[in-house]
CSV table of C-alpha atoms in Angstrom, one decimal:
chain,number,residue,atom,x,y,z
A,1,MET,CA,-58.6,43.9,110.7
A,2,GLU,CA,-57.2,40.5,110.2
A,3,SER,CA,-54.3,41.9,108.3
A,4,ASN,CA,-53.4,44.5,111.1
A,5,THR,CA,-53.5,41.7,113.7
A,6,ARG,CA,-51.2,39.6,111.6
A,7,THR,CA,-48.8,42.6,111.0
A,8,SER,CA,-48.7,43.4,114.7
A,9,THR,CA,-48.1,39.7,115.6
A,10,GLY,CA,-45.4,39.6,113.0
A,11,ARG,CA,-43.7,42.7,114.4
A,12,PHE,CA,-44.0,41.3,118.1
A,13,ASN,CA,-42.2,38.1,117.0
A,14,LYS,CA,-39.4,39.8,115.3
A,15,LEU,CA,-38.8,42.3,118.3
A,16,ARG,CA,-39.1,39.1,120.7
A,17,ASN,CA,-36.6,37.3,118.5
A,18,LEU,CA,-34.2,40.4,118.3
A,19,ILE,CA,-34.4,40.5,122.2
A,20,LEU,CA,-33.8,36.8,122.5
A,21,GLY,CA,-30.8,37.2,120.1
A,22,LEU,CA,-29.3,39.8,122.3
A,23,GLN,CA,-29.7,37.5,125.2
A,24,HIS,CA,-27.9,34.7,123.5
A,25,VAL,CA,-25.2,37.2,122.8
A,26,LEU,CA,-24.8,38.4,126.3
A,27,ALA,CA,-25.0,34.7,127.7
A,28,MET,CA,-21.8,33.8,125.4
A,29,TYR,CA,-20.0,37.1,125.4
A,30,SER,CA,-17.9,36.8,128.7
A,31,GLY,CA,-16.8,33.2,127.8
A,32,GLY,CA,-16.3,34.1,124.3
A,33,ILE,CA,-13.7,37.1,124.7
A,34,LEU,CA,-12.1,35.3,127.8
A,35,VAL,CA,-10.0,32.9,125.7
A,36,PRO,CA,-8.5,35.4,123.3
A,37,LEU,CA,-8.0,38.0,126.2
A,38,LEU,CA,-6.0,35.3,128.2
A,39,ILE,CA,-4.1,34.0,125.3
A,40,GLY,CA,-3.3,37.4,124.0
A,41,ALA,CA,-2.2,38.7,127.6
A,42,ALA,CA,-0.1,35.6,127.9
A,43,LEU,CA,1.8,36.2,124.8
A,44,HIS,CA,2.3,40.0,125.3
A,45,PHE,CA,0.0,41.1,122.4
A,46,ASN,CA,-0.1,45.2,122.1
A,47,ALA,CA,-3.3,47.2,122.4
A,48,GLN,CA,-3.7,47.3,118.6
A,49,GLN,CA,-3.2,43.4,118.3
A,50,MET,CA,-5.7,42.9,121.3
A,51,ALA,CA,-8.5,45.2,119.8
A,52,TYR,CA,-8.1,43.3,116.4
A,53,LEU,CA,-8.2,39.9,118.2
A,54,ILE,CA,-11.4,40.6,120.0
A,55,SER,CA,-13.2,42.1,117.0
A,56,ALA,CA,-12.2,39.5,114.5
A,57,ASP,CA,-13.1,36.6,117.2
A,58,ILE,CA,-16.6,38.1,117.6
A,59,PHE,CA,-17.0,38.3,113.7
A,60,MET,CA,-15.8,34.9,113.0
A,61,THR,CA,-18.1,33.6,115.9
A,62,ALA,CA,-21.0,35.0,114.0
A,63,ILE,CA,-19.8,33.1,110.7
A,64,GLY,CA,-19.4,30.0,112.6
A,65,THR,CA,-22.7,30.1,114.2
A,66,LEU,CA,-24.4,30.8,110.9
A,67,PHE,CA,-22.7,27.5,109.8
A,68,GLN,CA,-24.3,25.6,112.4
A,69,VAL,CA,-27.6,27.2,112.4
A,70,LYS,CA,-28.2,27.1,108.8
A,71,GLY,CA,-28.2,23.3,107.9
A,72,THR,CA,-27.1,22.4,104.4
A,73,ARG,CA,-26.5,19.1,102.8
A,74,TYR,CA,-23.1,18.5,104.4
A,75,THR,CA,-23.0,20.9,107.4
A,76,GLY,CA,-24.9,22.5,110.2
A,77,ILE,CA,-26.7,20.7,113.1
A,78,ALA,CA,-29.8,23.2,112.3
A,79,MET,CA,-30.6,23.7,115.9
A,80,PRO,CA,-30.6,26.9,118.0
A,81,VAL,CA,-26.8,26.8,118.8
A,82,VAL,CA,-24.1,29.5,119.3
A,83,ILE,CA,-20.4,28.9,119.0
A,84,GLY,CA,-17.6,30.5,120.8
A,85,SER,CA,-13.8,30.2,121.6
A,86,ALA,CA,-13.1,26.9,123.5
A,87,VAL,CA,-11.8,27.3,126.6
A,88,GLN,CA,-9.8,24.0,126.5
A,89,THR,CA,-7.4,25.5,123.8
A,90,VAL,CA,-6.2,28.1,126.3
A,91,SER,CA,-3.2,26.2,127.9
A,92,PRO,CA,-2.0,24.3,124.7
A,93,LEU,CA,-2.2,27.6,122.4
A,94,ILE,CA,-0.1,29.5,125.0
A,95,ASN,CA,2.4,26.7,125.1
A,96,ILE,CA,2.6,26.4,121.3
A,97,GLY,CA,2.6,30.3,120.9
A,98,SER,CA,5.4,30.7,123.5
A,99,THR,CA,7.6,27.9,122.3
A,100,LEU,CA,7.1,27.8,118.4
A,101,GLY,CA,5.8,31.4,117.7
A,102,ILE,CA,2.4,32.9,117.0
A,103,GLY,CA,2.1,31.5,113.6
A,104,ALA,CA,2.6,27.9,114.8
A,105,MET,CA,-0.9,28.6,116.8
A,106,TYR,CA,-2.6,29.6,113.6
A,107,GLY,CA,-1.0,26.6,111.6
A,108,ALA,CA,-2.0,24.2,114.2
A,109,THR,CA,-5.6,25.5,114.4
A,110,ILE,CA,-6.0,25.2,110.6
A,111,ALA,CA,-4.9,21.7,110.8
A,112,ALA,CA,-7.2,20.9,113.6
A,113,GLY,CA,-10.2,22.4,111.8
A,114,ILE,CA,-9.5,20.1,108.7
A,115,PHE,CA,-9.0,17.2,110.9
A,116,VAL,CA,-12.6,17.9,112.7
A,117,PHE,CA,-14.2,18.4,109.1
A,118,LEU,CA,-12.6,15.2,107.7
A,119,ILE,CA,-13.4,12.8,110.7
A,120,GLY,CA,-16.9,14.3,111.4
A,121,GLY,CA,-18.7,11.2,110.0
A,122,LEU,CA,-16.5,8.7,111.9
A,123,PHE,CA,-16.7,10.5,115.1
A,124,SER,CA,-20.5,10.5,115.1
A,125,ARG,CA,-20.4,6.6,115.2
A,126,LEU,CA,-18.0,6.5,118.1
A,127,ARG,CA,-20.0,7.6,121.0
A,128,GLN,CA,-19.6,4.3,122.8
A,129,PHE,CA,-15.9,5.4,123.4
A,130,PHE,CA,-16.8,8.6,125.2
A,131,PRO,CA,-19.1,7.3,128.2
A,132,PRO,CA,-19.4,9.7,131.3
A,133,VAL,CA,-16.5,8.5,132.9
A,134,VAL,CA,-14.3,9.8,130.0
A,135,THR,CA,-16.2,13.1,129.3
A,136,GLY,CA,-16.5,13.6,133.2
A,137,SER,CA,-12.8,13.2,133.8
A,138,LEU,CA,-11.9,15.4,130.8
A,139,ILE,CA,-14.2,18.3,131.8
A,140,THR,CA,-13.2,18.2,135.4
A,141,VAL,CA,-9.5,18.6,134.4
A,142,ILE,CA,-10.3,21.4,131.7
A,143,GLY,CA,-11.9,23.4,134.7
A,144,PHE,CA,-9.7,22.7,137.6
A,145,THR,CA,-6.2,22.9,136.0
A,146,LEU,CA,-6.9,26.4,134.6
A,147,ILE,CA,-7.7,27.7,138.3
A,148,PRO,CA,-3.9,28.6,138.6
A,149,VAL,CA,-4.2,30.8,135.6
A,150,GLY,CA,-7.1,32.6,137.4
A,151,PHE,CA,-5.0,33.2,140.5
A,152,GLN,CA,-2.1,34.4,138.4
A,153,ASN,CA,-4.4,37.0,136.7
A,154,TRP,CA,-6.1,37.9,140.1
A,155,GLY,CA,-2.5,38.8,141.5
A,156,GLY,CA,-2.0,41.1,138.5
A,157,GLY,CA,-0.8,38.8,135.7
A,158,ASP,CA,2.8,39.2,135.7
A,159,THR,CA,4.4,37.3,138.4
A,160,ALA,CA,7.6,39.1,138.2
A,161,ALA,CA,6.1,42.6,138.8
A,162,LYS,CA,6.5,44.3,142.2
A,163,SER,CA,2.7,45.0,142.1
A,164,PHE,CA,1.8,41.3,141.8
A,165,GLY,CA,-0.3,40.3,144.6
A,166,SER,CA,-0.8,43.8,145.8
A,167,LEU,CA,-3.8,44.8,148.1
A,168,THR,CA,-5.2,46.8,145.0
A,169,ASN,CA,-5.2,43.7,142.8
A,170,LEU,CA,-6.5,41.5,145.5
A,171,SER,CA,-9.4,43.8,146.4
A,172,ILE,CA,-10.3,44.3,142.8
A,173,GLY,CA,-10.5,40.5,142.2
A,174,LEU,CA,-12.2,39.9,145.5
A,175,VAL,CA,-15.0,42.4,144.6
A,176,THR,CA,-15.4,40.9,141.1
A,177,ILE,CA,-15.9,37.6,143.0
A,178,LEU,CA,-18.4,38.9,145.3
A,179,ILE,CA,-20.5,40.7,142.6
A,180,ILE,CA,-20.7,37.5,140.6
A,181,LEU,CA,-21.8,35.4,143.6
A,182,LEU,CA,-24.5,38.0,144.7
A,183,PHE,CA,-26.1,38.0,141.0
A,184,THR,CA,-25.8,34.3,140.8
A,185,ILE,CA,-27.4,33.6,144.3
A,186,PHE,CA,-30.2,36.5,144.5
A,187,ALA,CA,-30.8,37.5,140.8
A,188,LYS,CA,-33.2,35.4,138.5
A,189,GLY,CA,-33.8,34.6,135.0
A,190,PHE,CA,-31.8,36.5,132.4
A,191,ILE,CA,-29.9,38.5,134.9
A,192,LYS,CA,-28.6,35.4,136.6
A,193,SER,CA,-27.6,33.9,133.3
A,194,ILE,CA,-25.1,36.8,132.6
A,195,ALA,CA,-23.7,37.1,136.2
A,196,ILE,CA,-20.1,36.6,135.0
A,197,LEU,CA,-20.5,39.3,132.4
A,198,LEU,CA,-21.9,41.6,135.0
A,199,GLY,CA,-19.2,41.0,137.3
A,200,ILE,CA,-16.5,41.6,134.7
A,201,ILE,CA,-18.3,45.0,133.9
A,202,LEU,CA,-18.9,46.1,137.6
A,203,GLY,CA,-15.5,44.9,138.5
A,204,THR,CA,-14.0,47.1,135.8
A,205,VAL,CA,-15.8,50.0,137.1
A,206,PHE,CA,-14.6,49.4,140.5
A,207,ALA,CA,-11.0,49.3,139.2
A,208,GLY,CA,-11.6,52.5,137.3
A,209,LEU,CA,-12.5,54.2,140.5
A,210,LEU,CA,-9.0,53.1,142.0
A,211,GLY,CA,-7.4,54.3,138.9
A,212,GLU,CA,-6.5,51.0,137.5
A,213,VAL,CA,-8.2,51.3,134.1
A,214,SER,CA,-7.1,53.3,131.1
A,215,LEU,CA,-9.2,54.1,128.2
A,216,GLN,CA,-6.3,54.8,125.9
A,217,PRO,CA,-6.6,51.6,123.9
A,218,VAL,CA,-10.3,52.6,123.2
A,219,ALA,CA,-9.4,56.0,122.0
A,220,GLU,CA,-6.5,54.6,119.7
A,221,ALA,CA,-8.7,51.8,118.3
A,222,SER,CA,-10.2,52.6,114.8
A,223,TRP,CA,-14.0,52.8,114.4
A,224,PHE,CA,-14.2,50.2,111.5
A,225,HIS,CA,-12.1,47.2,110.4
A,226,MET,CA,-13.1,44.3,108.1
A,227,PRO,CA,-11.2,40.9,109.5
A,228,THR,CA,-8.2,40.2,107.5
A,229,PRO,CA,-6.7,37.0,106.8
A,230,PHE,CA,-3.1,36.6,108.3
A,231,PHE,CA,-3.4,40.0,110.1
A,232,LEU,CA,-1.4,39.0,113.1
A,233,ALA,CA,0.8,36.2,111.8
A,234,THR,CA,1.0,33.9,108.7
A,235,PRO,CA,0.4,30.3,109.7
A,236,THR,CA,3.4,27.9,110.0
A,237,PHE,CA,3.1,24.2,110.5
A,238,HIS,CA,4.8,22.0,113.0
A,239,TRP,CA,3.9,18.4,113.8
A,240,SER,CA,3.9,18.6,117.4
A,241,ALA,CA,1.5,21.6,117.5
A,242,MET,CA,-0.7,20.2,114.9
A,243,ILE,CA,-1.0,16.9,116.9
A,244,THR,CA,-1.7,18.7,119.9
A,245,MET,CA,-4.5,20.8,118.5
A,246,MET,CA,-6.1,17.8,116.8
A,247,ILE,CA,-6.3,15.9,120.2
A,248,VAL,CA,-7.7,19.2,121.9
A,249,ALA,CA,-10.2,19.4,118.9
A,250,LEU,CA,-11.4,16.0,119.9
A,251,THR,CA,-12.2,17.2,123.4
A,252,SER,CA,-14.3,20.1,121.9
A,253,MET,CA,-16.1,17.5,119.8
A,254,MET,CA,-17.0,15.5,123.0
A,255,GLU,CA,-18.2,18.7,124.8
A,256,SER,CA,-20.4,19.7,121.4
A,257,THR,CA,-21.9,16.3,121.4
A,258,GLY,CA,-23.4,16.9,124.9
A,259,VAL,CA,-24.7,20.3,123.9
A,260,TYR,CA,-26.3,18.6,120.7
A,261,PHE,CA,-28.2,16.1,122.7
A,262,ALA,CA,-29.2,18.6,125.4
A,263,LEU,CA,-30.7,20.8,122.8
A,264,ALA,CA,-32.3,17.8,121.0
A,265,GLY,CA,-34.0,17.0,124.4
A,266,LEU,CA,-35.2,20.5,124.7
A,267,THR,CA,-36.6,20.8,121.1
A,268,GLY,CA,-37.9,17.2,120.9
A,269,ARG,CA,-35.6,16.3,117.8
A,270,LYS,CA,-34.2,12.9,117.4
A,271,LEU,CA,-30.5,13.1,116.3
A,272,THR,CA,-29.1,10.8,113.7
A,273,ASN,CA,-25.4,10.1,113.3
A,274,GLU,CA,-25.5,12.3,110.0
A,275,ASP,CA,-27.0,15.0,111.9
A,276,MET,CA,-24.0,14.9,114.3
A,277,ALA,CA,-21.5,14.5,111.5
A,278,LYS,CA,-22.9,17.9,110.0
A,279,GLY,CA,-22.6,19.7,113.2
A,280,TYR,CA,-18.9,18.6,113.4
A,281,ARG,CA,-18.4,19.6,109.9
A,282,ALA,CA,-19.6,23.0,110.7
A,283,GLU,CA,-17.3,23.2,113.7
A,284,GLY,CA,-14.4,22.2,111.4
A,285,LEU,CA,-15.2,25.0,109.0
A,286,ALA,CA,-15.4,27.5,111.8
A,287,VAL,CA,-12.0,26.4,113.3
A,288,ILE,CA,-10.3,26.6,109.9
A,289,LEU,CA,-11.6,30.2,109.4
A,290,SER,CA,-10.3,31.1,112.9
A,291,GLY,CA,-6.9,30.1,111.9
A,292,LEU,CA,-7.0,31.9,108.6
A,293,PHE,CA,-8.3,35.1,110.3
A,294,ASN,CA,-5.9,34.8,113.4
A,295,THR,CA,-8.6,33.9,116.0
A,296,PHE,CA,-8.7,30.7,118.2
A,297,PRO,CA,-10.7,27.5,118.0
A,298,TYR,CA,-14.3,27.2,118.4
A,299,SER,CA,-17.0,24.8,119.9
A,300,THR,CA,-20.5,24.9,120.5
A,301,PHE,CA,-21.4,26.9,123.7
A,302,SER,CA,-23.4,25.0,126.6
A,303,GLN,CA,-24.3,28.5,128.2
A,304,ASN,CA,-26.8,29.0,125.3
A,305,VAL,CA,-28.7,25.9,126.1
A,306,GLY,CA,-29.7,27.6,129.2
A,307,VAL,CA,-31.2,30.5,127.5
A,308,VAL,CA,-33.3,28.1,125.3
A,309,ARG,CA,-34.4,26.5,128.3
A,310,LEU,CA,-35.2,29.8,130.1
A,311,SER,CA,-36.9,31.5,127.2
A,312,GLY,CA,-38.8,28.5,126.2
A,313,VAL,CA,-38.2,29.6,122.6
A,314,LYS,CA,-37.0,26.7,120.6
A,315,THR,CA,-36.7,27.9,117.0
A,316,ARG,CA,-33.6,29.1,115.3
A,317,GLN,CA,-35.0,32.8,114.6
A,318,PRO,CA,-33.3,34.4,117.7
A,319,ILE,CA,-29.9,32.8,116.7
A,320,TYR,CA,-30.1,34.5,113.2
A,321,TYR,CA,-30.5,37.9,115.2
A,322,ALA,CA,-27.6,36.9,117.5
A,323,VAL,CA,-25.4,36.4,114.4
A,324,LEU,CA,-26.4,39.7,112.9
A,325,ILE,CA,-25.5,41.5,116.3
A,326,LEU,CA,-22.1,39.6,116.5
A,327,LEU,CA,-21.2,40.6,113.0
A,328,LEU,CA,-22.0,44.2,113.7
A,329,ILE,CA,-19.9,44.2,117.0
A,330,GLY,CA,-17.1,42.3,115.2
A,331,LEU,CA,-16.6,45.1,112.6
A,332,LEU,CA,-16.2,47.8,115.5
A,333,PRO,CA,-12.6,47.7,116.9
A,334,LYS,CA,-13.5,50.4,119.5
A,335,PHE,CA,-16.0,47.9,120.6
A,336,GLY,CA,-13.4,45.1,120.9
A,337,ALA,CA,-10.9,47.6,122.5
A,338,LEU,CA,-13.4,47.9,125.4
A,339,ALA,CA,-12.7,44.3,126.4
A,340,THR,CA,-9.0,45.0,126.5
A,341,ILE,CA,-9.1,47.6,129.3
A,342,ILE,CA,-10.4,44.9,131.8
A,343,PRO,CA,-7.7,44.7,134.4
A,344,SER,CA,-6.1,41.3,134.9
A,345,SER,CA,-7.3,41.2,138.6
A,346,VAL,CA,-10.9,41.4,137.2
A,347,LEU,CA,-10.4,38.7,134.7
A,348,GLY,CA,-8.9,36.5,137.4
A,349,GLY,CA,-11.7,36.7,139.9
A,350,ALA,CA,-14.1,35.8,137.1
A,351,MET,CA,-12.0,32.9,135.9
A,352,ILE,CA,-11.9,31.4,139.3
A,353,ILE,CA,-15.6,31.0,139.5
A,354,LEU,CA,-15.8,30.2,135.6
A,355,PHE,CA,-13.2,27.7,135.6
A,356,GLY,CA,-14.1,26.1,139.2
A,357,THR,CA,-17.9,25.8,138.0
A,358,ILE,CA,-16.5,24.0,134.8
A,359,GLY,CA,-14.7,21.5,137.0
A,360,VAL,CA,-17.7,20.9,139.1
A,361,GLN,CA,-19.8,20.2,135.8
A,362,GLY,CA,-17.3,17.4,135.3
A,363,ILE,CA,-17.8,16.2,138.9
A,364,THR,CA,-21.7,16.3,138.0
A,365,ILE,CA,-21.1,13.9,135.1
A,366,LEU,CA,-18.9,11.7,137.1
A,367,LYS,CA,-21.6,11.1,139.6
A,368,GLN,CA,-23.2,9.1,136.9
A,369,VAL,CA,-20.6,6.7,136.9
A,370,ASP,CA,-20.2,3.5,139.0
A,371,PHE,CA,-17.1,3.8,140.9
A,372,ASN,CA,-17.7,0.3,142.4
A,373,ALA,CA,-16.4,-0.7,139.1
A,374,GLU,CA,-12.4,-0.7,139.4
A,375,ARG,CA,-12.1,0.2,135.7
A,376,ASN,CA,-14.1,3.3,136.2
A,377,LEU,CA,-12.0,4.1,139.2
A,378,MET,CA,-8.6,3.5,137.3
A,379,ILE,CA,-9.8,5.6,134.1
A,380,ALA,CA,-10.8,8.6,136.3
A,381,GLY,CA,-8.0,8.3,138.9
A,382,ILE,CA,-5.1,7.9,136.4
A,383,SER,CA,-6.3,10.4,133.8
A,384,ILE,CA,-7.0,13.2,136.4
A,385,GLY,CA,-4.1,12.3,138.5
A,386,ALA,CA,-1.7,12.5,135.4
A,387,ALA,CA,-3.4,15.9,134.4
A,388,ILE,CA,-2.7,17.4,137.9
A,389,GLY,CA,0.9,15.9,137.9
A,390,VAL,CA,1.8,17.5,134.6
A,391,THR,CA,0.2,20.7,135.3
A,392,VAL,CA,2.4,21.2,138.5
A,393,TYR,CA,5.5,19.6,137.2
A,394,PRO,CA,5.7,19.7,133.4
A,395,GLN,CA,9.5,19.6,133.7
A,396,ILE,CA,9.3,15.8,134.5
A,397,PHE,CA,9.2,15.6,130.6
A,398,GLN,CA,12.3,17.8,130.0
A,399,HIS,CA,14.5,15.4,128.5
A,400,LEU,CA,12.1,14.2,126.0
A,401,PRO,CA,12.2,15.3,122.3
A,402,GLU,CA,10.5,18.6,121.8
A,403,LEU,CA,7.8,16.9,119.5
A,404,VAL,CA,7.0,14.7,122.1
A,405,LYS,CA,7.2,17.2,124.9
A,406,LEU,CA,4.7,19.7,123.5
A,407,VAL,CA,2.0,17.3,123.2
A,408,ILE,CA,2.1,15.4,126.6
A,409,GLU,CA,2.9,18.6,128.6
A,410,ASN,CA,-0.8,19.5,128.3
A,411,SER,CA,-3.2,18.4,130.8
A,412,VAL,CA,-6.2,18.5,128.4
A,413,VAL,CA,-4.3,16.1,125.9
A,414,ILE,CA,-2.9,13.8,128.4
A,415,THR,CA,-6.3,13.4,130.0
A,416,SER,CA,-8.0,12.8,126.7
A,417,VAL,CA,-5.5,10.1,125.6
A,418,LEU,CA,-5.3,8.2,128.9
A,419,ALA,CA,-9.2,8.3,129.4
A,420,VAL,CA,-9.9,7.0,126.0
A,421,LEU,CA,-7.4,4.4,126.0
A,422,LEU,CA,-7.9,3.0,129.3
A,423,ASN,CA,-11.7,2.9,128.5
A,424,ILE,CA,-10.8,0.9,125.5
A,425,LEU,CA,-8.2,-1.3,127.0
A,426,LEU,CA,-9.5,-2.2,130.4
A,427,PRO,CA,-11.8,-5.2,130.4
A,428,GLY,CA,-15.5,-4.6,131.0
A,429,ARG,CA,-16.3,-1.9,128.4
A,430,GLU,CA,-18.4,-4.2,126.1
A,431,LYS,CA,-20.5,-5.1,128.9
A,432,GLU,CA,-21.0,-1.6,130.2
A,433,VAL,CA,-21.9,-0.2,126.5
A,434,ASN,CA,-24.4,-2.8,126.0
């Protein structure tokens, strides 16, 4: 009798962990596929390339998550974490891809992954250089400077098209926004946590009713495809692109640091510098593989911290099931092709909310900062102001060398550099840290 009870309990735990694993996948899915969708659309990838991109991205997300959750002597934070495509890479990768070619994106990504792996140990000892005034300014810029991309997609994506800003596109985007708002305000628990995903799905259904959705990419996609190295392009290496992505990688590491500490608080674990270093190294490996398999850089997803908090299950078992689900999805290009049929106006509506809330998360972090101290006011004011300026008028640097221009025309890079340098150089840091 006792043996039967134990067996039943074991089956229940496996089923529970499978369901929780699916919940982790759903929580990260919309954010995970949004980055490849945005970059692929901006660089005019065809339907076949987009289907591969989505499938390979999901597959490599699973591999990267496995690196993180399965701790080894040198890699893995060994907590219930999920990684996904880093939103801060959107603007710099589009810029690199459109100026230096698609191969340059992947060469820069590989270089950034090697950089993250090598500096993981050092970075874990530099927490004092990234106080809330630095991280808050950076996250604010990451969110708000991407809002124009959301509006461009809301209008239809192609500003030169006659249909840009049409009533059809505007209505589809507006319906998507309203659906997300309704789920966010009135839904509870798990349904609330996937409000953006539900908004994208139902917004696409609405667009389909208006005749704005074609299922042809799904019909043309193959049923099975193993991710292949260099499928879209052979990596090429350019110093300007590599430096840009290394700086952007530092911003991802800052974001991941916050996620590590949030999960440590939930699980009751005390993190050491070595724990942090192993987490960074795992991300570095994932980023290297993303470049080799022609997807995009990853970071640890904060969305999934909410799933852990919501479920109360703090073990790693659900994440292993999430990895299995992601691996299976990633092997099915038809599943990936489903994401490519989402109209730009639907993505635009979702992006406005997603990027807006990221910006507000940055402001929330800045609320911890004492702005009566002039140094903090200057750090936030100059770094955020410079990012907004370069986003609106990047041509101010048009007479500079291409190597320099590609680096400093990116808002995420310029905010990171200015905020960190000002925090180091302005007097008062030592007193603030201690």
